Coordinates of C-alpha atoms in Angstrom, one line a residue:
X1 CA -39.4 -84.6 -10.2
X2 CA -40.5 -80.9 -10.3
X3 CA -37.8 -78.3 -11.0
X4 CA -37.5 -75.3 -8.7
X5 CA -37.4 -73.2 -11.8
X6 CA -41.0 -74.2 -12.5
X7 CA -42.4 -72.8 -9.3
X8 CA -44.4 -69.6 -9.3
X9 CA -42.6 -66.4 -8.7
X10 CA -44.5 -65.8 -5.5
X11 CA -43.3 -69.0 -4.1
X12 CA -39.8 -68.4 -5.3
X13 CA -39.8 -65.0 -3.6
X14 CA -41.0 -66.6 -0.4
X15 CA -38.1 -69.0 -0.5
X16 CA -35.7 -66.2 -1.3
X17 CA -37.0 -64.2 1.6
X18 CA -35.5 -66.8 3.9
X19 CA -32.1 -66.5 2.3
X20 CA -29.4 -64.1 3.5
X21 CA -27.3 -62.0 1.2
X22 CA -24.6 -64.6 0.7
X23 CA -27.1 -67.2 -0.3
X24 CA -28.8 -64.8 -2.7
X25 CA -25.4 -64.1 -4.2
X26 CA -24.7 -67.8 -4.5
X27 CA -28.1 -68.3 -6.1
X28 CA -27.3 -65.6 -8.7
X29 CA -24.0 -67.2 -9.6
X30 CA -25.3 -70.8 -9.8
X31 CA -28.7 -70.3 -11.4
X32 CA -28.7 -67.5 -13.9
X33 CA -32.2 -68.2 -15.2
X34 CA -33.7 -68.2 -11.7
X35 CA -31.9 -65.1 -10.7
X36 CA -33.1 -63.3 -13.8
X37 CA -36.7 -64.3 -13.1
X38 CA -36.5 -62.9 -9.5
X39 CA -34.8 -59.7 -10.4
X40 CA -35.5 -57.0 -9.3
X41 CA -37.8 -58.4 -6.7
X42 CA -35.0 -60.1 -4.7
X43 CA -33.0 -56.9 -4.8
X44 CA -35.9 -54.8 -3.5
X45 CA -36.6 -57.3 -0.7
X46 CA -32.9 -57.4 0.3
X47 CA -32.7 -53.6 0.3
X48 CA -35.9 -53.3 2.4
X49 CA -35.7 -56.1 4.8
X50 CA -32.1 -57.3 4.8
X51 CA -30.2 -54.0 5.2
X52 CA -28.8 -54.1 1.7
X53 CA -26.3 -56.8 2.6
X54 CA -26.3 -58.0 -1.0
X55 CA -24.5 -54.7 -1.9
X56 CA -21.7 -55.7 0.5
X57 CA -21.2 -59.0 -1.3
X58 CA -21.4 -57.4 -4.7
X59 CA -18.7 -55.0 -3.6
X60 CA -16.5 -57.6 -2.1
X61 CA -16.5 -59.8 -5.2
X62 CA -16.0 -56.7 -7.4
X63 CA -19.3 -57.2 -9.3
X64 CA -19.6 -53.8 -10.9
X65 CA -22.9 -54.5 -12.7
X66 CA -24.6 -55.7 -9.6
X67 CA -23.3 -52.9 -7.5
X68 CA -24.6 -50.4 -10.0
X69 CA -28.0 -52.2 -10.2
X70 CA -28.4 -52.2 -6.5
X71 CA -27.5 -48.6 -6.2
X72 CA -30.1 -47.8 -8.9
X73 CA -32.7 -49.5 -6.7
X74 CA -31.6 -47.3 -3.8
X75 CA -29.6 -49.8 -1.8
X76 CA -28.4 -48.3 1.5
X77 CA -24.9 -47.2 0.7
X78 CA -24.2 -46.4 4.3
X79 CA -25.5 -49.7 5.8
X80 CA -23.2 -51.6 8.1
X81 CA -22.6 -55.3 7.6
X82 CA -20.3 -57.0 10.1
X83 CA -18.8 -53.7 11.0
X84 CA -18.2 -52.3 7.6
X85 CA -19.9 -50.1 5.1
X86 CA -19.9 -51.0 1.4
X87 CA -17.2 -48.3 0.8
X88 CA -15.0 -49.7 3.5
X89 CA -15.2 -53.1 1.8
X90 CA -14.6 -51.5 -1.6
X91 CA -11.4 -49.9 -0.2
X92 CA -10.2 -53.2 1.0
X93 CA -11.3 -55.5 -1.8
X94 CA -12.6 -53.9 -5.0
X95 CA -11.5 -52.3 -8.2
X96 CA -11.4 -48.6 -9.0
X97 CA -14.7 -48.9 -10.9
X98 CA -16.6 -50.0 -7.8
X99 CA -14.9 -47.4 -5.6
X100 CA -15.8 -44.7 -8.1
X101 CA -19.5 -45.9 -8.2
X102 CA -19.7 -45.6 -4.5
X103 CA -17.8 -42.3 -4.1
X104 CA -19.9 -40.6 -6.7
X105 CA -23.2 -41.3 -4.9
X106 CA -24.7 -38.2 -3.3
X107 CA -26.1 -40.1 -0.4
X108 CA -22.7 -41.5 0.6
X109 CA -21.7 -40.5 4.2
X110 CA -18.0 -40.7 3.8
X111 CA -17.3 -39.8 7.4
X112 CA -19.5 -42.5 9.0
X113 CA -17.7 -44.6 11.5
X114 CA -18.3 -48.1 12.9
X115 CA -18.2 -49.0 16.6
X116 CA -14.4 -49.3 16.4
X117 CA -14.3 -45.7 15.1
X118 CA -13.0 -46.8 11.7
X119 CA -13.9 -44.7 8.7
X120 CA -13.4 -44.9 5.0
X121 CA -10.3 -42.8 5.3
X122 CA -8.7 -45.0 7.9
X123 CA -9.5 -48.1 5.7
X124 CA -7.8 -46.3 2.8
X125 CA -4.7 -45.7 5.0
X126 CA -4.6 -49.3 6.1
X127 CA -5.4 -51.1 2.9
X128 CA -5.1 -48.6 0.0
X129 CA -2.6 -47.1 -2.3
X130 CA -1.8 -43.4 -2.8
X131 CA -4.4 -43.2 -5.5
X132 CA -7.1 -44.7 -3.2
X133 CA -6.2 -42.3 -0.4
X134 CA -6.3 -39.4 -2.8
X135 CA -9.8 -40.5 -4.1
X136 CA -11.2 -40.5 -0.6
X137 CA -9.6 -37.2 0.3
X138 CA -11.0 -35.6 -2.8
X139 CA -14.6 -36.4 -1.8
X140 CA -16.5 -33.1 -1.4
X141 CA -17.8 -34.0 2.1
X142 CA -14.7 -35.7 3.5
X143 CA -13.3 -34.6 6.9
X144 CA -9.5 -35.0 6.8
X145 CA -9.1 -34.8 10.5
X146 CA -11.9 -37.0 11.7
X147 CA -10.8 -38.7 15.0
X148 CA -10.5 -42.5 15.0
X149 CA -9.7 -45.0 17.8
X150 CA -7.6 -43.4 20.6
X151 CA -8.4 -40.0 19.2
X152 CA -6.0 -40.4 16.3
X153 CA -6.5 -38.7 12.9
X154 CA -5.6 -40.3 9.6
X155 CA -2.3 -38.4 9.8
X156 CA -1.5 -40.2 13.0
X157 CA -2.3 -43.5 11.2
X158 CA -0.1 -42.6 8.2
X159 CA 2.8 -41.7 10.5
X160 CA 2.4 -45.1 12.3
X161 CA 2.5 -47.0 9.1
X162 CA 5.5 -45.1 7.9
X163 CA 3.8 -44.1 4.6
X164 CA 5.5 -40.9 3.6
X165 CA 3.3 -40.6 0.5
X166 CA 0.2 -40.8 2.6
X167 CA 1.6 -38.1 5.0
X168 CA 2.2 -35.9 2.0
X169 CA -1.3 -36.3 0.7
X170 CA -2.9 -35.7 4.0
X171 CA -0.9 -32.5 4.7
X172 CA -1.7 -31.2 1.2
X173 CA -5.4 -31.8 2.0
X174 CA -5.1 -29.6 5.1
X175 CA -4.6 -32.1 7.8
X176 CA -3.5 -30.4 11.1
X177 CA -0.3 -32.0 12.3
X178 CA -0.8 -30.4 15.7
X179 CA -4.0 -32.2 16.6
X180 CA -3.4 -34.4 19.7
X181 CA -4.7 -37.9 20.2
X182 CA -6.0 -39.2 23.6
X183 CA -2.5 -39.5 24.9
X184 CA -1.7 -35.9 24.1
X185 CA 0.6 -36.6 21.2
X186 CA 0.3 -34.9 17.8
X187 CA 1.1 -36.6 14.5
X188 CA 4.2 -34.4 14.4
X189 CA 5.4 -35.6 17.8
X190 CA 4.8 -39.2 16.8
X191 CA 6.8 -38.6 13.6
X192 CA 9.7 -37.3 15.7
X193 CA 9.6 -40.4 17.8
X194 CA 9.5 -42.7 14.9
X195 CA 12.4 -40.6 13.5
X196 CA 12.0 -41.1 9.7
X197 CA 14.1 -38.1 8.4
X198 CA 12.2 -37.6 5.2
X199 CA 8.9 -37.7 7.0
X200 CA 10.1 -35.2 9.6
X201 CA 11.3 -32.8 6.9
X202 CA 7.9 -33.0 5.2
X203 CA 6.3 -31.8 8.4
X204 CA 8.9 -29.0 8.6
X205 CA 9.3 -27.9 5.0
X206 CA 5.7 -28.6 3.9
X207 CA 4.2 -31.4 1.9
X208 CA 5.2 -29.9 -1.4
X209 CA 8.9 -29.8 -0.7
X210 CA 11.0 -31.5 -3.3
X211 CA 14.2 -32.2 -1.3
X212 CA 14.2 -34.0 1.9
X213 CA 16.9 -33.1 4.3
X214 CA 17.8 -34.3 7.8
X215 CA 16.4 -32.3 10.7
X216 CA 18.8 -29.7 11.9
X217 CA 18.0 -29.9 15.6
X218 CA 16.4 -33.1 16.8
X219 CA 15.9 -31.7 20.3
X220 CA 13.6 -29.0 18.8
X221 CA 11.8 -31.4 16.4
X222 CA 8.6 -31.1 18.4
X223 CA 8.3 -27.4 17.2
X224 CA 8.2 -27.6 13.4
X225 CA 7.9 -23.8 12.9
X226 CA 11.1 -23.3 14.8
X227 CA 12.8 -25.9 12.7
X228 CA 11.5 -24.3 9.5
X229 CA 12.9 -20.9 10.6
X230 CA 16.2 -22.5 11.4
X231 CA 16.4 -24.2 8.0
X232 CA 15.7 -20.8 6.4
X233 CA 13.0 -22.3 4.2
X234 CA 10.6 -19.6 3.2
X235 CA 8.1 -22.0 1.7
X236 CA 8.2 -24.1 4.9
X237 CA 7.6 -21.1 7.1
X238 CA 4.7 -20.0 4.9
X239 CA 3.2 -23.5 5.2
X240 CA 3.7 -23.8 8.9
X241 CA 2.1 -20.3 9.5
X242 CA -1.1 -21.6 7.7
X243 CA -1.6 -24.3 10.3
X244 CA -4.4 -24.0 12.9
X245 CA -3.9 -23.3 16.6
X246 CA -0.5 -21.8 16.1
X247 CA 1.3 -20.5 19.1
X248 CA 3.9 -18.0 18.0
X249 CA 5.0 -17.2 21.6
X250 CA 6.1 -20.7 22.4
X251 CA 9.9 -21.2 23.1
X252 CA 12.1 -23.9 21.9
X253 CA 14.5 -25.7 24.3
X254 CA 17.0 -22.9 24.1
X255 CA 14.3 -20.4 25.0
X256 CA 13.6 -18.7 21.7
X257 CA 10.4 -18.0 19.8
X258 CA 10.2 -18.3 16.0
X259 CA 10.5 -14.5 15.7
X260 CA 13.7 -14.5 17.9
X261 CA 15.2 -17.2 15.7
X262 CA 14.4 -15.3 12.6
X263 CA 16.1 -12.2 14.0
X264 CA 19.1 -14.3 15.0
X265 CA 19.2 -15.8 11.5
X266 CA 19.1 -12.2 10.1
X267 CA 16.3 -13.3 7.8
X268 CA 14.2 -10.2 7.0
X269 CA 11.8 -12.2 4.8
X270 CA 11.0 -14.7 7.6
X271 CA 10.6 -11.8 10.1
X272 CA 8.1 -10.2 7.8
X273 CA 6.2 -13.4 7.3
X274 CA 5.9 -14.0 11.1
X275 CA 4.9 -10.4 11.8
X276 CA 2.3 -10.6 9.0
X277 CA 0.5 -13.4 10.9
X278 CA -2.6 -12.2 12.9
X279 CA -1.3 -13.9 16.0
X280 CA 2.2 -12.3 15.9
X281 CA 3.4 -10.7 19.1
X282 CA 6.1 -8.2 18.2
X283 CA 7.0 -7.9 21.9
X284 CA 7.3 -11.6 22.7
X285 CA 10.0 -12.7 25.1
X286 CA 12.8 -15.2 24.9
X287 CA 14.0 -17.2 27.9
X288 CA 16.0 -14.1 29.1
X289 CA 13.0 -11.9 28.8
X290 CA 14.3 -10.1 25.8
X291 CA 12.2 -8.9 22.9
X292 CA 13.0 -9.3 19.2
X293 CA 13.6 -5.6 18.9
X294 CA 16.1 -5.7 21.8
X295 CA 17.9 -8.6 20.1
X296 CA 17.9 -6.9 16.7
X297 CA 19.4 -3.7 17.9
X298 CA 21.9 -5.6 20.1
X299 CA 23.0 -7.6 17.0
X300 CA 23.0 -4.5 14.7
X301 CA 20.4 -6.0 12.3
X302 CA 19.3 -2.6 11.0
X303 CA 16.9 -3.9 8.3
X304 CA 15.1 -6.1 10.7
X305 CA 15.0 -3.3 13.3
X306 CA 13.4 -1.1 10.7
X307 CA 10.7 -3.8 10.1
X308 CA 10.1 -4.3 13.8
X309 CA 9.7 -0.6 14.3
X310 CA 7.0 -0.5 11.7
X311 CA 4.7 -2.4 14.1
X312 CA 2.4 -0.1 15.9
X313 CA 2.6 -1.9 19.2
X314 CA 6.4 -2.1 19.4
X315 CA 7.8 -1.4 22.8
X316 CA 10.8 0.7 21.9
X317 CA 11.7 1.4 25.5
X318 CA 11.9 -2.2 26.6
X319 CA 14.7 -2.9 29.0
X320 CA 16.4 -6.2 28.1
X321 CA 19.7 -8.0 28.8
X322 CA 18.6 -9.8 32.0
X323 CA 19.9 -13.3 32.1
X324 CA 22.8 -12.4 29.9
X325 CA 26.4 -11.5 30.8
X326 CA 25.8 -8.0 29.5
X327 CA 24.2 -5.3 31.7
X328 CA 20.6 -4.4 31.2
X329 CA 19.9 -1.9 28.4
X330 CA 17.5 -0.6 25.9
X331 CA 17.6 -0.4 22.1
X332 CA 18.6 3.3 22.4
X333 CA 21.6 2.2 24.6
X334 CA 22.6 -0.2 21.9
X335 CA 22.5 2.6 19.3
X336 CA 24.6 4.8 21.5
X337 CA 27.5 2.3 21.5
X338 CA 27.8 2.5 17.7
X339 CA 30.2 4.7 15.8
X340 CA 27.5 5.5 13.1
X341 CA 24.2 7.2 13.9
X342 CA 22.0 5.3 11.5
X343 CA 20.2 3.3 14.1
X344 CA 20.2 6.1 16.6
X345 CA 18.5 8.5 14.3
X346 CA 15.8 5.9 13.4
X347 CA 15.1 5.3 17.0
X348 CA 15.0 9.0 17.9
X349 CA 12.2 9.4 15.3
X350 CA 10.0 6.9 17.1
X351 CA 7.2 8.6 19.1
X352 CA 7.5 8.0 22.8
X353 CA 11.2 7.1 22.8
X354 CA 12.6 7.6 26.3
X355 CA 15.7 9.8 25.8
X356 CA 16.9 9.8 29.4
X357 CA 16.0 6.3 30.6
X358 CA 18.7 5.2 33.0
X359 CA 19.5 1.5 33.0
X360 CA 22.4 -0.1 34.9
X361 CA 23.7 3.3 35.9
X362 CA 23.8 4.6 32.3
X363 CA 21.6 6.8 30.2
X364 CA 22.0 6.7 26.4
X365 CA 24.2 9.9 26.3
X366 CA 26.4 8.6 29.1
X367 CA 26.9 5.4 27.1
X368 CA 28.0 7.5 24.1
X369 CA 30.3 9.6 26.3
X370 CA 31.8 6.5 27.9
X371 CA 32.6 5.1 24.4
X372 CA 33.8 8.4 23.1
X373 CA 31.5 8.6 20.1
X374 CA 31.4 12.3 19.3
X375 CA 28.9 12.0 16.5
X376 CA 26.5 10.1 18.7
X377 CA 26.9 12.5 21.5
X378 CA 26.3 15.4 19.1
X379 CA 23.2 13.7 17.7
X380 CA 21.7 13.2 21.2
X381 CA 22.6 16.8 22.2
X382 CA 20.5 18.0 19.2
X383 CA 17.4 16.4 20.7
X384 CA 15.3 18.6 22.9
X385 CA 14.8 17.2 26.3
X386 CA 18.1 15.2 26.5
X387 CA 19.5 15.4 30.0
X388 CA 23.3 15.6 30.0
X389 CA 23.7 15.7 33.7
X390 CA 23.6 12.8 36.2
X391 CA 21.2 14.5 38.6
X392 CA 22.6 12.5 41.4
X393 CA 21.3 9.3 39.8
X394 CA 24.2 8.2 37.7
X395 CA 27.7 9.5 37.0
X396 CA 27.6 12.6 34.8
X397 CA 28.4 12.1 31.1
X398 CA 31.4 14.5 31.3
X399 CA 32.9 12.5 34.2
X400 CA 32.7 9.3 32.1
X401 CA 34.2 11.0 29.1
X402 CA 37.1 12.4 31.2
X403 CA 37.7 9.0 32.9
X404 CA 38.2 7.4 29.5
X405 CA 40.2 10.2 27.9
X406 CA 37.7 11.3 25.3
X407 CA 38.8 14.9 24.9
X408 CA 36.5 15.6 21.9
X409 CA 33.5 14.5 23.8
X410 CA 34.5 16.7 26.8
X411 CA 35.0 19.7 24.5
X412 CA 31.5 19.1 23.0
X413 CA 29.9 18.9 26.4
X414 CA 31.7 22.0 27.8
X415 CA 30.4 23.9 24.8
X416 CA 26.9 23.4 26.1
X417 CA 27.5 26.1 28.6
X418 CA 24.9 26.5 31.3
X419 CA 23.1 23.3 30.1
X420 CA 26.0 21.4 31.6
X421 CA 26.5 21.2 35.3
X422 CA 30.3 21.1 35.1
X423 CA 30.6 20.8 38.9
X424 CA 28.5 17.7 39.3
X425 CA 30.4 14.8 40.8
X426 CA 30.3 11.0 40.6
X427 CA 27.9 9.1 42.8
X428 CA 30.4 6.9 44.6
X429 CA 33.5 9.1 45.2
X430 CA 32.1 12.6 44.6
X431 CA 34.9 13.4 42.1
X432 CA 34.1 16.2 39.7
X433 CA 35.3 16.0 36.1
X434 CA 38.1 18.4 37.1
X435 CA 39.2 16.1 39.9
X436 CA 39.3 13.2 37.6
X437 CA 41.3 15.1 35.0
X438 CA 43.7 16.4 37.6
X439 CA 44.3 13.0 39.1
X440 CA 45.0 11.6 35.6
X441 CA 47.5 14.3 34.9
X442 CA 45.8 15.2 31.6
X443 CA 46.7 18.9 31.2
X444 CA 44.8 19.3 28.0
X445 CA 41.7 17.8 29.6
X446 CA 42.1 20.2 32.6
X447 CA 42.4 23.2 30.3
X448 CA 39.2 22.1 28.4
X449 CA 37.2 21.8 31.5
X450 CA 38.4 25.1 32.8
X451 CA 36.9 26.8 29.8
X452 CA 33.5 26.3 31.3
X453 CA 32.4 29.6 32.8
X454 CA 30.9 28.1 35.9
X455 CA 33.7 25.8 36.9
X456 CA 34.5 25.6 40.7
X457 CA 38.1 24.6 41.3
X458 CA 37.6 24.3 45.0
X459 CA 35.2 21.3 45.1
X460 CA 36.5 18.3 47.0
X461 CA 35.8 14.6 46.7
X462 CA 34.9 12.2 49.5
X463 CA 38.5 12.2 50.7
X464 CA 38.5 16.0 50.8
X465 CA 40.9 16.3 47.9
X466 CA 40.5 19.2 45.6
X467 CA 41.8 19.3 42.0
X468 CA 45.0 21.2 43.0
X469 CA 45.9 18.5 45.6
X470 CA 45.2 15.7 43.1
X471 CA 47.3 17.4 40.4
X472 CA 50.2 18.2 42.7
X473 CA 52.2 15.1 41.6
X474 CA 50.7 14.7 38.1
X475 CA 50.6 18.1 36.4
X476 CA 53.9 20.0 35.7
X477 CA 54.6 22.7 38.2
X478 CA 54.2 25.6 35.8
X479 CA 50.7 24.5 35.0
X480 CA 49.5 24.0 38.6
X481 CA 48.6 27.7 38.7
X482 CA 45.7 26.9 36.5
X483 CA 44.0 25.1 39.3
X484 CA 44.8 27.7 42.0
X485 CA 41.7 29.8 42.6
X486 CA 43.5 33.1 41.9
X487 CA 45.2 31.7 38.8
X488 CA 41.9 30.4 37.5
X489 CA 40.2 33.7 38.1
X490 CA 42.9 35.6 36.2
X491 CA 42.6 33.1 33.4
X492 CA 38.8 33.7 33.2
X493 CA 39.3 37.4 33.2
X494 CA 41.7 37.2 30.3
X495 CA 39.3 35.0 28.4
X496 CA 36.5 37.5 29.0
X497 CA 38.7 40.4 28.0
X498 CA 39.6 38.7 24.7

């Protein structure tokens, strides 16, 4: 009986041409001599006419030599066989040697996807180890954020499988945690739903963080930059600021942007990092419509205020405070409430600062007079263009100072001479400063006001009360003559004589 081995090569090749890849592979294993005779003709035939399916079998059975030989004969490394490329099979079945052979081929399309939208990277996530995932990610042409089924990236898949190491590798490779799948969910939002603390902190603090901590605010976990700022992690903030499609104006559930949170945390370094980002908006608003500068001056964060003022687009005259219990105000109003003048002098040096902006019935100098801050009033008075009178819009500064018993402020204002309209009255009751002092029975205050050369002691308020009438029961009788027109005139003559 003739042996198949004795047949001519041409006939053997004809027989082989009717075999598929699995039969060829079986032939090679069962009949070494025959296989040797037909090589490399069978390989060439399989590559040309059978879509290189022999390569798939060589990969599956981890036959490194055959894989190498087929690749040397230009087997199609990107050919699909039953929905998989050779590399996909290698990631599922083979050794590192086979994977390395495939990954080192220049003609490898590592991003190719089958009809189910699987890729080599998704296979590595599903079937591989960290070293396998890393080898795929290190391929020069690899796309880390290629979209798979349902629009999900490899980072989505790593989150679903709960593989923290994979998440770390993907983030280190530049995967964007904010890319959304077809349902509108990002890998970060899915991580929050799955709620693995270590994974969440990796998103927050960056993939190179060494210590995993629990998320500080689960309600805000969908905004990792906010969480990074709250945690005070400089490295985490730096990493989050490097992400694509960053929205620095977005508010958390409490209504704050990352920059507002940095100001609240009094973290100058974080503020500087955020402001250094090209998308930073120094005038961004929180839920109450307040800017970071307004919040900074309100909270007396002087170093942060200095950094914010260095921004060329800063709105130094912004009126904030709406939505809070406090009355609306500007940063200059905040400075006027302080005993020191450090912030005040810095703000006054800003070009375009509005010295006389009236907000909630107060100008900056009237605020200082109200609080009795002599140094602040003096600093404002030194500025050219500061209006010390109410001009019928607000209560005059001198009236506010008298009402609260701030004698030193009253003395300073009276010294302004003609610059001060000493006879100006309050908006509501038309009381002059002298009326207010007389009603309060403050003799020393009355005397100080009377030092002004243009004082009119006959002016009455809305109830037609003049200072003398108001002082009748409050000021000692011997001193009432100061308020009498003739007595006041004689006093002025004596002052002029001296």
